[in-house]
Short mmCIF file of C-alpha atoms in Angstrom, two decimals:
data_model
loop_
_atom_site.label_atom_id
_atom_site.label_comp_id
_atom_site.label_asym_id
_atom_site.label_seq_id
_atom_site.Cartn_x
_atom_site.Cartn_y
_atom_site.Cartn_z
CA UNK A 1 49.05 7.15 1.48
CA UNK A 2 48.18 9.57 4.25
CA UNK A 3 44.78 9.84 5.91
CA UNK A 4 41.67 8.27 4.41
CA UNK A 5 38.31 10.09 4.74
CA UNK A 6 34.81 8.95 3.89
CA UNK A 7 32.16 11.56 3.11
CA UNK A 8 28.40 11.33 2.63
CA UNK A 9 27.00 13.96 0.30
CA UNK A 10 23.86 15.18 -1.43
CA UNK A 11 23.47 16.88 -4.77
CA UNK A 12 20.79 18.10 -7.08
CA UNK A 13 22.17 16.74 -10.35
CA UNK A 14 20.13 19.03 -12.62
CA UNK A 15 22.97 21.24 -13.84
CA UNK A 16 25.85 18.72 -13.77
CA UNK A 17 27.37 16.35 -16.32
CA UNK A 18 27.09 13.56 -13.77
CA UNK A 19 29.49 12.29 -11.12
CA UNK A 20 32.56 11.45 -13.13
CA UNK A 21 35.23 13.92 -14.18
CA UNK A 22 35.65 13.87 -17.94
CA UNK A 23 38.80 15.45 -19.33
CA UNK A 24 38.35 19.21 -19.32
CA UNK A 25 34.67 19.09 -18.41
CA UNK A 26 34.91 20.50 -14.94
CA UNK A 27 31.16 20.54 -14.49
CA UNK A 28 30.92 17.23 -12.63
CA UNK A 29 30.37 16.43 -8.97
CA UNK A 30 33.73 14.68 -8.68
CA UNK A 31 35.44 17.63 -10.38
CA UNK A 32 33.85 20.18 -8.01
CA UNK A 33 34.85 18.13 -4.96
CA UNK A 34 38.44 17.70 -6.13
CA UNK A 35 38.77 21.43 -6.90
CA UNK A 36 37.71 22.46 -3.41
CA UNK A 37 39.66 19.68 -1.65
CA UNK A 38 42.85 20.60 -3.50
CA UNK A 39 42.48 24.20 -2.40
CA UNK A 40 41.92 23.03 1.17
CA UNK A 41 44.71 20.46 1.32
CA UNK A 42 47.27 22.22 -0.84
CA UNK A 43 47.90 19.09 -2.93
CA UNK A 44 46.02 17.18 -5.64
CA UNK A 45 43.26 14.94 -4.26
CA UNK A 46 41.59 11.98 -6.02
CA UNK A 47 37.99 11.50 -4.96
CA UNK A 48 36.59 7.96 -5.35
CA UNK A 49 32.80 7.72 -5.55
CA UNK A 50 30.74 4.65 -4.67
CA UNK A 51 29.56 4.75 -8.25
CA UNK A 52 29.02 7.14 -11.13
CA UNK A 53 25.68 8.85 -11.37
CA UNK A 54 24.60 9.95 -14.87
CA UNK A 55 24.15 13.57 -15.94
CA UNK A 56 21.01 14.93 -14.26
CA UNK A 57 20.74 12.17 -11.63
CA UNK A 58 20.48 13.30 -7.99
CA UNK A 59 21.86 11.88 -4.74
CA UNK A 60 20.65 12.04 -1.15
CA UNK A 61 23.36 9.84 0.27
CA UNK A 62 26.23 9.36 -2.17
CA UNK A 63 29.44 8.12 -0.54
CA UNK A 64 33.01 8.94 -1.56
CA UNK A 65 36.47 8.67 -0.08
CA UNK A 66 39.82 10.43 -0.55
CA UNK A 67 43.28 10.59 1.00
CA UNK A 68 44.86 13.69 2.54
CA UNK A 69 48.56 14.07 3.35
CA UNK A 70 47.94 15.55 6.78
CA UNK A 71 45.27 14.87 9.37
CA UNK A 72 42.16 17.06 9.39
CA UNK A 73 39.29 17.22 11.82
CA UNK A 74 36.25 15.71 10.04
CA UNK A 75 34.17 18.73 11.11
CA UNK A 76 36.70 21.07 9.49
CA UNK A 77 36.45 19.15 6.22
CA UNK A 78 32.64 19.34 6.26
CA UNK A 79 32.70 23.08 6.96
CA UNK A 80 35.33 23.89 4.35
CA UNK A 81 33.61 21.88 1.63
CA UNK A 82 30.15 23.23 2.41
CA UNK A 83 31.48 26.76 2.37
CA UNK A 84 33.18 26.54 -1.02
CA UNK A 85 31.03 24.01 -2.89
CA UNK A 86 28.08 25.39 -4.89
CA UNK A 87 24.71 25.37 -3.14
CA UNK A 88 23.46 22.31 -5.03
CA UNK A 89 26.14 20.07 -3.46
CA UNK A 90 26.21 19.55 0.32
CA UNK A 91 28.40 17.41 2.57
CA UNK A 92 26.37 15.69 5.30
CA UNK A 93 29.15 13.93 7.11
CA UNK A 94 32.89 13.16 7.07
CA UNK A 95 34.85 10.59 9.05
CA UNK A 96 38.32 9.06 9.24
CA UNK A 97 38.22 5.52 7.90
CA UNK A 98 40.79 2.71 7.77
CA UNK A 99 43.38 2.88 5.02
CA UNK A 100 41.76 -0.06 3.20
CA UNK A 101 38.31 1.56 2.91
CA UNK A 102 37.23 2.18 -0.69
CA UNK A 103 33.75 3.60 -1.29
CA UNK A 104 33.15 1.66 -4.50
CA UNK A 105 34.90 -1.64 -3.86
CA UNK A 106 33.41 -2.13 -0.42
CA UNK A 107 29.84 -1.05 -1.05
CA UNK A 108 27.50 -3.99 -0.40
CA UNK A 109 24.16 -2.39 -1.19
CA UNK A 110 22.78 0.60 -3.02
CA UNK A 111 19.30 2.03 -2.89
CA UNK A 112 17.88 4.10 -5.73
CA UNK A 113 14.52 5.84 -5.99
CA UNK A 114 12.71 6.76 -9.20
CA UNK A 115 9.79 9.22 -9.08
CA UNK A 116 7.15 9.43 -11.83
CA UNK A 117 4.43 12.05 -11.93
CA UNK A 118 1.47 10.43 -13.68
CA UNK A 119 -0.78 13.47 -13.29
CA UNK A 120 -0.95 16.29 -15.81
CA UNK A 121 1.67 18.44 -14.10
CA UNK A 122 4.62 17.83 -11.82
CA UNK A 123 4.58 19.37 -8.37
CA UNK A 124 6.25 22.77 -8.72
CA UNK A 125 8.54 22.24 -5.71
CA UNK A 126 9.54 18.66 -6.53
CA UNK A 127 9.61 18.89 -10.31
CA UNK A 128 13.38 18.65 -10.72
CA UNK A 129 13.26 15.25 -8.97
CA UNK A 130 10.39 13.79 -10.99
CA UNK A 131 9.86 12.42 -14.47
CA UNK A 132 6.70 14.05 -15.86
CA UNK A 133 5.06 11.12 -17.61
CA UNK A 134 1.56 12.58 -17.45
CA UNK A 135 -0.42 9.36 -17.86
CA UNK A 136 -1.85 6.80 -15.45
CA UNK A 137 -0.01 3.51 -14.86
CA UNK A 138 -1.29 0.06 -13.90
CA UNK A 139 0.51 -0.31 -10.57
CA UNK A 140 -0.43 -3.95 -9.77
CA UNK A 141 0.90 -5.06 -13.17
CA UNK A 142 4.13 -3.12 -12.57
CA UNK A 143 4.49 -4.73 -9.14
CA UNK A 144 4.08 -8.17 -10.67
CA UNK A 145 6.71 -7.47 -13.34
CA UNK A 146 9.04 -5.88 -10.76
CA UNK A 147 9.05 -9.11 -8.75
CA UNK A 148 10.11 -11.05 -11.84
CA UNK A 149 13.06 -8.72 -12.44
CA UNK A 150 14.55 -9.29 -8.97
CA UNK A 151 17.08 -11.94 -8.03
CA UNK A 152 20.59 -12.79 -9.21
CA UNK A 153 20.66 -12.59 -12.99
CA UNK A 154 22.73 -11.56 -15.95
CA UNK A 155 21.28 -8.07 -16.50
CA UNK A 156 22.95 -7.48 -19.88
CA UNK A 157 19.56 -6.64 -21.43
CA UNK A 158 19.39 -3.75 -18.95
CA UNK A 159 22.90 -2.45 -19.52
CA UNK A 160 23.35 0.83 -21.40
CA UNK A 161 26.95 0.04 -22.35
CA UNK A 162 26.98 -2.36 -25.33
CA UNK A 163 30.74 -2.86 -25.00
CA UNK A 164 30.62 -3.89 -21.33
CA UNK A 165 33.38 -6.48 -20.89
CA UNK A 166 33.14 -7.18 -17.16
CA UNK A 167 30.47 -9.36 -15.57
CA UNK A 168 26.91 -8.15 -16.02
CA UNK A 169 25.62 -10.41 -13.26
CA UNK A 170 24.04 -8.49 -10.40
CA UNK A 171 21.69 -9.19 -7.50
CA UNK A 172 18.60 -7.03 -7.23
CA UNK A 173 17.16 -7.68 -3.81
CA UNK A 174 13.88 -5.83 -4.24
CA UNK A 175 11.98 -3.41 -6.46
CA UNK A 176 8.91 -1.74 -4.98
CA UNK A 177 6.32 0.25 -6.94
CA UNK A 178 3.96 2.47 -4.96
CA UNK A 179 1.39 5.14 -5.61
CA UNK A 180 0.11 6.83 -2.50
CA UNK A 181 -3.71 6.84 -2.50
CA UNK A 182 -5.14 10.14 -3.62
CA UNK A 183 -1.92 11.23 -5.33
CA UNK A 184 -0.60 10.79 -8.84
CA UNK A 185 3.04 10.30 -7.85
CA UNK A 186 4.48 6.83 -8.43
CA UNK A 187 7.60 5.98 -6.43
CA UNK A 188 9.80 3.03 -7.33
CA UNK A 189 12.63 1.90 -5.06
CA UNK A 190 15.47 -0.42 -6.07
CA UNK A 191 17.70 -2.34 -3.65
CA UNK A 192 20.70 -4.17 -5.07
CA UNK A 193 24.36 -5.01 -4.64
CA UNK A 194 25.23 -2.83 -7.62
CA UNK A 195 23.73 -1.60 -10.85
CA UNK A 196 25.12 -1.50 -14.40
CA UNK A 197 25.25 1.67 -16.47
CA UNK A 198 21.68 2.99 -16.97
CA UNK A 199 20.35 -0.21 -15.37
CA UNK A 200 17.90 1.45 -12.96
CA UNK A 201 16.64 3.72 -15.74
CA UNK A 202 16.15 0.81 -18.17
CA UNK A 203 14.40 -1.29 -15.49
CA UNK A 204 12.19 1.76 -14.84
CA UNK A 205 11.48 2.31 -18.54
CA UNK A 206 10.58 -1.37 -18.97
CA UNK A 207 8.26 -1.29 -15.95
CA UNK A 208 6.62 1.92 -17.22
CA UNK A 209 5.86 0.09 -20.48
CA UNK A 210 4.27 -2.70 -18.42
CA UNK A 211 2.22 -0.06 -16.59
CA UNK A 212 1.08 1.32 -19.94
CA UNK A 213 -0.04 -2.13 -21.10
CA UNK A 214 2.61 -2.28 -23.84
CA UNK A 215 4.34 -5.26 -22.20
CA UNK A 216 3.18 -8.14 -20.00
CA UNK A 217 4.82 -9.19 -16.71
CA UNK A 218 5.32 -12.71 -18.06
CA UNK A 219 7.70 -11.33 -20.69
CA UNK A 220 10.21 -10.25 -18.03
CA UNK A 221 12.08 -13.59 -17.73
CA UNK A 222 12.48 -13.66 -21.52
CA UNK A 223 13.93 -10.17 -21.56
CA UNK A 224 16.48 -11.23 -18.93
CA UNK A 225 17.35 -14.41 -20.82
CA UNK A 226 17.85 -12.61 -24.12
CA UNK A 227 20.84 -10.62 -22.81
CA UNK A 228 20.04 -8.07 -25.48
CA UNK A 229 19.49 -4.37 -24.75
CA UNK A 230 17.00 -4.15 -27.61
CA UNK A 231 14.64 -6.52 -25.79
CA UNK A 232 14.15 -4.21 -22.78
CA UNK A 233 12.23 -0.95 -22.58
CA UNK A 234 13.31 2.67 -22.98
CA UNK A 235 15.82 4.43 -20.75
CA UNK A 236 13.72 6.54 -18.36
CA UNK A 237 14.95 10.17 -18.04
CA UNK A 238 17.71 10.94 -15.54
CA UNK A 239 15.76 13.63 -13.64
CA UNK A 240 13.48 11.11 -11.89
CA UNK A 241 16.39 9.12 -10.44
CA UNK A 242 18.04 9.62 -7.07
CA UNK A 243 20.75 7.59 -5.30
CA UNK A 244 19.30 7.31 -1.79
CA UNK A 245 22.07 5.52 0.09
CA UNK A 246 25.06 3.24 -0.10
CA UNK A 247 25.72 0.62 2.53
CA UNK A 248 28.94 -0.96 3.80
CA UNK A 249 29.62 -4.06 5.89
CA UNK A 250 30.09 -1.89 8.92
CA UNK A 251 30.11 1.85 9.13
CA UNK A 252 31.15 2.76 12.65
CA UNK A 253 29.73 6.03 13.84
CA UNK A 254 27.55 6.46 10.79
CA UNK A 255 24.54 8.51 11.56
CA UNK A 256 21.29 7.03 10.36
CA UNK A 257 18.51 9.27 9.28
CA UNK A 258 19.97 11.86 6.92
CA UNK A 259 18.11 10.38 3.96
CA UNK A 260 14.90 9.82 5.89
CA UNK A 261 14.15 13.51 5.96
CA UNK A 262 12.75 13.48 2.40
CA UNK B 158 -20.36 39.42 -15.42
CA UNK B 159 -20.40 35.88 -16.76
CA UNK B 160 -19.15 32.85 -14.85
CA UNK B 161 -17.03 33.14 -11.70
CA UNK B 162 -14.26 30.59 -11.09
CA UNK B 163 -12.09 30.00 -8.05
CA UNK B 164 -8.68 28.36 -8.49
CA UNK B 165 -6.14 27.02 -6.01
CA UNK B 166 -2.56 27.19 -7.25
CA UNK B 167 1.06 26.59 -6.32
CA UNK B 168 4.15 28.40 -7.46
CA UNK B 169 7.84 28.47 -6.82
CA UNK B 170 8.32 32.23 -6.62
CA UNK B 171 12.09 32.19 -7.21
CA UNK B 172 12.09 33.66 -10.72
CA UNK B 173 9.04 35.93 -10.48
CA UNK B 174 8.52 39.57 -9.57
CA UNK B 175 5.79 38.51 -7.16
CA UNK B 176 2.07 38.02 -7.61
CA UNK B 177 0.94 41.40 -8.83
CA UNK B 178 1.08 42.59 -12.44
CA UNK B 179 3.09 45.78 -12.71
CA UNK B 180 2.71 47.80 -15.91
CA UNK B 181 4.79 46.14 -18.59
CA UNK B 182 6.50 43.69 -16.23
CA UNK B 183 4.90 40.51 -17.46
CA UNK B 184 7.01 38.35 -15.19
CA UNK B 185 4.45 38.03 -12.39
CA UNK B 186 2.18 35.17 -11.38
CA UNK B 187 -0.96 37.23 -12.04
CA UNK B 188 0.42 38.27 -15.44
CA UNK B 189 1.19 34.66 -16.47
CA UNK B 190 -2.28 33.50 -15.42
CA UNK B 191 -4.03 36.31 -17.30
CA UNK B 192 -1.99 35.66 -20.44
CA UNK B 193 -2.96 31.99 -20.58
CA UNK B 194 -6.60 32.59 -19.56
CA UNK B 195 -7.03 35.24 -22.26
CA UNK B 196 -5.75 32.81 -24.86
CA UNK B 197 -8.14 30.15 -23.56
CA UNK B 198 -11.22 32.37 -23.24
CA UNK B 199 -10.64 34.63 -26.22
CA UNK B 200 -11.28 37.77 -24.16
CA UNK B 201 -9.35 39.76 -21.51
CA UNK B 202 -9.53 38.18 -18.05
CA UNK B 203 -8.83 39.90 -14.71
CA UNK B 204 -7.45 37.55 -12.11
CA UNK B 205 -8.01 38.53 -8.46
CA UNK B 206 -5.62 36.98 -5.94
CA UNK B 207 -6.35 36.48 -2.24
CA UNK B 208 -3.35 38.71 -1.64
CA UNK B 209 -0.10 39.80 -3.22
CA UNK B 210 2.96 37.74 -2.55
CA UNK B 211 6.32 39.55 -2.80
CA UNK B 212 8.98 38.80 -5.40
CA UNK B 213 10.58 35.45 -4.52
CA UNK B 214 7.82 34.31 -2.14
CA UNK B 215 6.30 30.88 -2.83
CA UNK B 216 2.76 29.51 -2.53
CA UNK B 217 1.40 26.03 -1.87
CA UNK B 218 -2.24 27.06 -1.77
CA UNK B 219 -2.76 30.55 -3.19
CA UNK B 220 -6.38 31.26 -4.15
CA UNK B 221 -7.61 33.46 -6.99
CA UNK B 222 -10.83 34.05 -8.89
CA UNK B 223 -11.80 35.34 -12.33
CA UNK B 224 -14.84 35.70 -14.57
CA UNK B 225 -15.30 34.06 -17.97
CA UNK B 226 -17.93 35.05 -20.52
CA UNK B 227 -18.93 31.49 -21.27
CA UNK B 228 -19.19 28.42 -19.09
CA UNK B 229 -16.18 26.07 -18.91
CA UNK B 230 -15.79 22.71 -17.23
CA UNK B 231 -13.51 23.25 -14.19
CA UNK B 232 -11.42 20.26 -15.28
CA UNK B 233 -10.90 21.85 -18.71
CA UNK B 234 -9.64 25.06 -17.07
CA UNK B 235 -7.19 23.12 -14.89
CA UNK B 236 -5.85 21.17 -17.88
CA UNK B 237 -5.54 24.18 -20.14
CA UNK B 238 -3.74 26.28 -17.53
CA UNK B 239 -1.41 23.48 -16.49
CA UNK B 240 -0.53 22.80 -20.09
CA UNK B 241 0.38 26.38 -20.99
CA UNK B 242 1.66 27.80 -17.69
CA UNK B 243 5.40 27.44 -17.00
CA UNK B 244 6.45 24.45 -14.90
CA UNK B 245 6.93 26.52 -11.74
CA UNK B 246 3.21 27.42 -11.60
CA UNK B 247 0.60 24.67 -11.20
CA UNK B 248 -3.18 24.75 -10.80
CA UNK B 249 -4.40 22.27 -8.19
CA UNK B 250 -8.11 22.84 -8.47
CA UNK B 251 -10.80 24.95 -10.16
CA UNK B 252 -14.48 25.31 -9.30
CA UNK B 253 -17.51 27.41 -10.23
CA UNK B 254 -18.31 29.77 -7.37
CA UNK B 255 -21.20 32.18 -6.74
CA UNK B 256 -21.07 35.51 -8.49
CA UNK B 257 -20.34 37.32 -5.20
CA UNK B 258 -17.20 35.26 -4.35
CA UNK B 259 -14.02 37.38 -4.23
CA UNK B 260 -10.79 35.63 -3.23
CA UNK B 261 -9.37 38.65 -1.36
CA UNK B 262 -12.45 40.23 0.20
CA UNK B 263 -13.86 36.98 1.53
CA UNK B 264 -10.69 35.36 2.86
CA UNK B 265 -11.03 34.83 6.61
CA UNK B 266 -7.69 33.25 7.39
CA UNK B 267 -4.27 32.89 5.84
CA UNK B 268 -1.48 30.57 6.85
CA UNK B 269 2.15 31.36 6.04
CA UNK B 270 5.26 29.30 6.73
CA UNK B 271 8.79 30.61 7.09
CA UNK B 272 11.75 28.19 6.92
CA UNK B 273 15.19 29.01 8.33
CA UNK B 274 18.24 26.80 7.93
CA UNK B 275 20.39 27.39 11.01
CA UNK B 276 23.02 24.83 9.98
CA UNK B 277 26.00 25.67 7.82
CA UNK B 278 24.34 24.74 4.53
CA UNK B 279 20.80 24.59 3.26
CA UNK B 280 19.44 21.25 2.10
CA UNK B 281 20.23 21.03 -1.62
CA UNK B 282 16.71 19.94 -2.56
CA UNK B 283 14.87 22.44 -0.36
CA UNK B 284 17.24 25.37 -0.61
CA UNK B 285 15.00 27.59 -2.74
CA UNK B 286 12.38 27.44 0.03
CA UNK B 287 14.73 28.24 2.92
CA UNK B 288 16.54 31.25 4.28
CA UNK B 289 20.15 30.23 4.91
CA UNK B 290 20.85 31.95 8.23
CA UNK B 291 23.65 29.58 9.21
CA UNK B 292 23.62 30.20 12.96
CA UNK B 293 21.81 28.59 15.88
CA UNK B 294 18.72 30.26 17.38
CA UNK B 295 17.30 30.21 20.90
CA UNK B 296 13.94 28.57 20.13
CA UNK B 297 12.29 28.88 23.59
CA UNK B 298 12.99 32.64 23.60
CA UNK B 299 11.54 32.97 20.11
CA UNK B 300 8.43 31.03 21.18
CA UNK B 301 7.96 33.37 24.15
CA UNK B 302 8.29 36.46 21.96
CA UNK B 303 6.01 34.94 19.30
CA UNK B 304 3.22 34.59 21.86
CA UNK B 305 3.51 38.28 22.71
CA UNK B 306 3.15 39.27 19.06
CA UNK B 307 -0.19 37.46 18.64
CA UNK B 308 -3.62 38.94 19.20
CA UNK B 309 -5.54 41.85 17.70
CA UNK B 310 -3.17 44.79 17.42
CA UNK B 311 -2.18 47.74 15.31
CA UNK B 312 0.73 46.15 13.43
CA UNK B 313 2.03 49.41 11.91
CA UNK B 314 5.53 48.69 13.30
CA UNK B 315 5.51 45.52 11.17
CA UNK B 316 4.28 47.17 7.97
CA UNK B 317 6.71 47.63 5.09
CA UNK B 318 4.65 50.39 3.49
CA UNK B 319 5.28 53.70 5.32
CA UNK B 320 2.48 55.39 3.40
CA UNK B 321 -0.17 52.82 4.33
CA UNK B 322 -3.42 54.78 4.70
CA UNK B 323 -5.88 51.98 5.45
CA UNK B 324 -6.22 50.29 8.83
CA UNK B 325 -3.11 48.49 10.06
CA UNK B 326 -5.09 46.55 12.67
CA UNK B 327 -4.93 42.79 12.16
CA UNK B 328 -5.54 39.65 14.19
CA UNK B 329 -2.71 37.15 14.38
CA UNK B 330 -4.23 34.00 15.83
CA UNK B 331 -1.01 32.06 16.38
CA UNK B 332 2.71 31.98 15.60
CA UNK B 333 4.54 28.72 16.16
CA UNK B 334 8.32 28.26 16.16
CA UNK B 335 9.67 24.72 15.87
CA UNK B 336 12.96 22.98 15.33
CA UNK B 337 12.68 19.27 14.82
CA UNK B 338 15.06 17.43 17.15
CA UNK B 339 18.24 16.39 15.41
CA UNK B 340 17.78 18.86 12.56
CA UNK B 341 18.89 22.42 12.05
CA UNK B 342 15.76 23.58 10.22
CA UNK B 343 13.54 26.05 12.07
CA UNK B 344 9.95 26.29 10.85
CA UNK B 345 7.70 29.19 11.83
CA UNK B 346 3.99 29.15 11.02
CA UNK B 347 1.73 32.20 11.09
CA UNK B 348 -2.09 32.10 11.26
CA UNK B 349 -3.99 35.36 10.86
CA UNK B 350 -6.97 37.06 9.28
CA UNK B 351 -4.65 38.99 7.00
CA UNK B 352 -1.13 40.37 6.90
CA UNK B 353 0.20 43.81 5.94
CA UNK B 354 2.90 44.31 3.32
CA UNK B 355 6.09 42.47 4.46
CA UNK B 356 4.41 41.81 7.81
CA UNK B 357 5.28 38.11 8.06
CA UNK B 358 8.86 38.81 6.98
CA UNK B 359 9.27 41.63 9.58
CA UNK B 360 7.72 39.47 12.32
CA UNK B 361 10.19 36.75 11.28
CA UNK B 362 13.16 39.13 11.25
CA UNK B 363 12.22 40.44 14.70
CA UNK B 364 11.88 36.90 16.07
CA UNK B 365 15.22 35.90 14.54
CA UNK B 366 16.82 38.82 16.41
CA UNK B 367 15.22 37.50 19.61
CA UNK B 368 16.65 34.06 18.81
CA UNK B 369 20.09 35.63 18.38
CA UNK B 370 19.84 37.35 21.78
CA UNK B 371 19.76 40.83 20.22
CA UNK B 372 16.25 41.49 21.55
CA UNK B 373 14.26 40.32 24.56
CA UNK B 374 10.72 38.88 24.43
CA UNK B 375 9.52 41.56 26.88
CA UNK B 376 10.30 44.24 24.27
CA UNK B 377 7.60 42.90 21.93
CA UNK B 378 4.66 44.84 23.43
CA UNK B 379 6.66 48.07 23.19
CA UNK B 380 7.47 47.44 19.54
CA UNK B 381 3.75 46.98 18.85
CA UNK B 382 2.80 50.12 20.82
CA UNK B 383 5.37 52.28 19.03
CA UNK B 384 3.64 51.91 15.65
CA UNK B 385 6.99 52.67 14.09
CA UNK B 386 8.68 50.43 11.52
CA UNK B 387 12.11 51.41 12.83
CA UNK B 388 11.37 49.75 16.19
CA UNK B 389 10.93 46.25 14.69
CA UNK B 390 13.59 43.93 13.29
CA UNK B 391 14.89 43.37 9.77
CA UNK B 392 12.78 42.12 6.87
CA UNK B 393 13.67 38.44 6.52
CA UNK B 394 14.44 37.37 2.90
CA UNK B 395 11.55 36.42 0.63
CA UNK B 396 12.88 32.96 -0.28
CA UNK B 397 12.04 31.44 3.15
CA UNK B 398 8.38 32.46 2.94
CA UNK B 399 5.51 30.38 1.58
CA UNK B 400 1.76 31.06 1.55
CA UNK B 401 0.38 27.69 2.69
CA UNK B 402 -3.37 28.21 2.43
CA UNK B 403 -6.23 30.68 2.39
CA UNK B 404 -9.51 29.91 4.10
CA UNK B 405 -13.06 31.06 3.36
CA UNK B 406 -16.25 30.93 5.44
CA UNK B 407 -17.40 27.95 3.46
CA UNK B 408 -15.76 26.35 0.48
CA UNK B 409 -18.16 23.73 -0.81
CA UNK B 410 -16.44 20.86 -2.54
CA UNK B 411 -12.99 22.04 -1.59
CA UNK B 412 -10.61 19.18 -1.33
CA UNK B 413 -8.55 19.14 1.82
CA UNK B 414 -5.04 17.86 1.72
CA UNK B 415 -3.27 19.42 -1.22
CA UNK B 416 -1.01 21.43 1.07
CA UNK B 417 -0.44 18.55 3.47
CA UNK B 418 1.75 16.75 0.97
CA UNK B 419 4.80 18.87 1.83
#
């Protein structure tokens, strides 16, 4: 199997077809990483991400792992990748990890952020990271509904894949909804053990509809119980979503703080 | 003369040929503003900026003023402009100002920021606002040199226009150089009553050369005395530069804080 490496990376998802390699579509984050790693290592490399991010979704602390046939200094890997990857993908950190480490199978928590500009125009410097809704939202109502969507539930109503065969039970530990006083930016943060396809975006879309007065918080338990995608709200656009971090049972030597700079 | 309006605006300068309209080159901030204002007002409008920003330079709090033949609600102007301007230009504020107000002639202080990434790769989300130098700098030496470049001086050595006929005397009130501990981003801030063409970028380039050990702080007074562009350092790239704010003797009703959000 060789040597197993874990990397933490950031990307601005705007111009990519998402994380996952798809046939000939090279324009994915995974595809870009594998291209550069193969050139570095001189052999094919499979990169395993902690999870797929959709086309247009960003990441501040995505985690991936891959095996190399010979041993490399982690610093060399970071430098090589940063040099040859495009400027909208950056490696923050690399480290040798035990053979058994798998970035997806061992992830215990993921944190996502969704940003909504409720004012008439998105901030020019942050616009690629925000959904430009352009209308005010009732934050207390959204907070109330958000609380009712947390817990361990079957989230099938919030799953974008109608043919999902595996378990759709997930634990959402918390959803916060905040609007800083004096600003028109609404920031939602989601903590959970894992999220189904489009799940954060459908939770966001449903909560936006609560904030618009189109739905009531008390309807949330019924939406969960229905296990029917048609009962939940719209799928909020990808551009507002960002994978903030992925946590593991223990990550020796992991530097804290790279995602706190934003 | 009609009604005089002051606006505060932001722009990501990346895809523009700078502030100033140039003949047929419509791709300038001034040109975009005039186009939309003419459509709104139904008559030609001249927009006066507090100063020209170069191609690629950004602004968080640029100020401009213009006259309209009939009275408009400031909120209507903001909404109209934000609706029809491209998404990399945003109006933060508009207000009626006295007939005599001129955004350039009455500006008493300008604040510019220059961001340098000294690490191997720029942050993917901030990269359009940073110069990717990619090598470490000696910050204490830069701070020492920066102090020697402040004051009221003839800044001809730091002027990008060799045919400048007007006075090249300016007052630079302060230049700060900071690198937050644990990060590789160096932030320089310039406060002054006004800056010559390319002046902030040449001051930055000269200070970078000090930080690289190519120049000594004690040479700074000689560079100033020489009044010769060839004596100063290189012109740092436009992308790292941002006009943060412009101050006036009194700005009634001006909201503080729009530039503090970044």
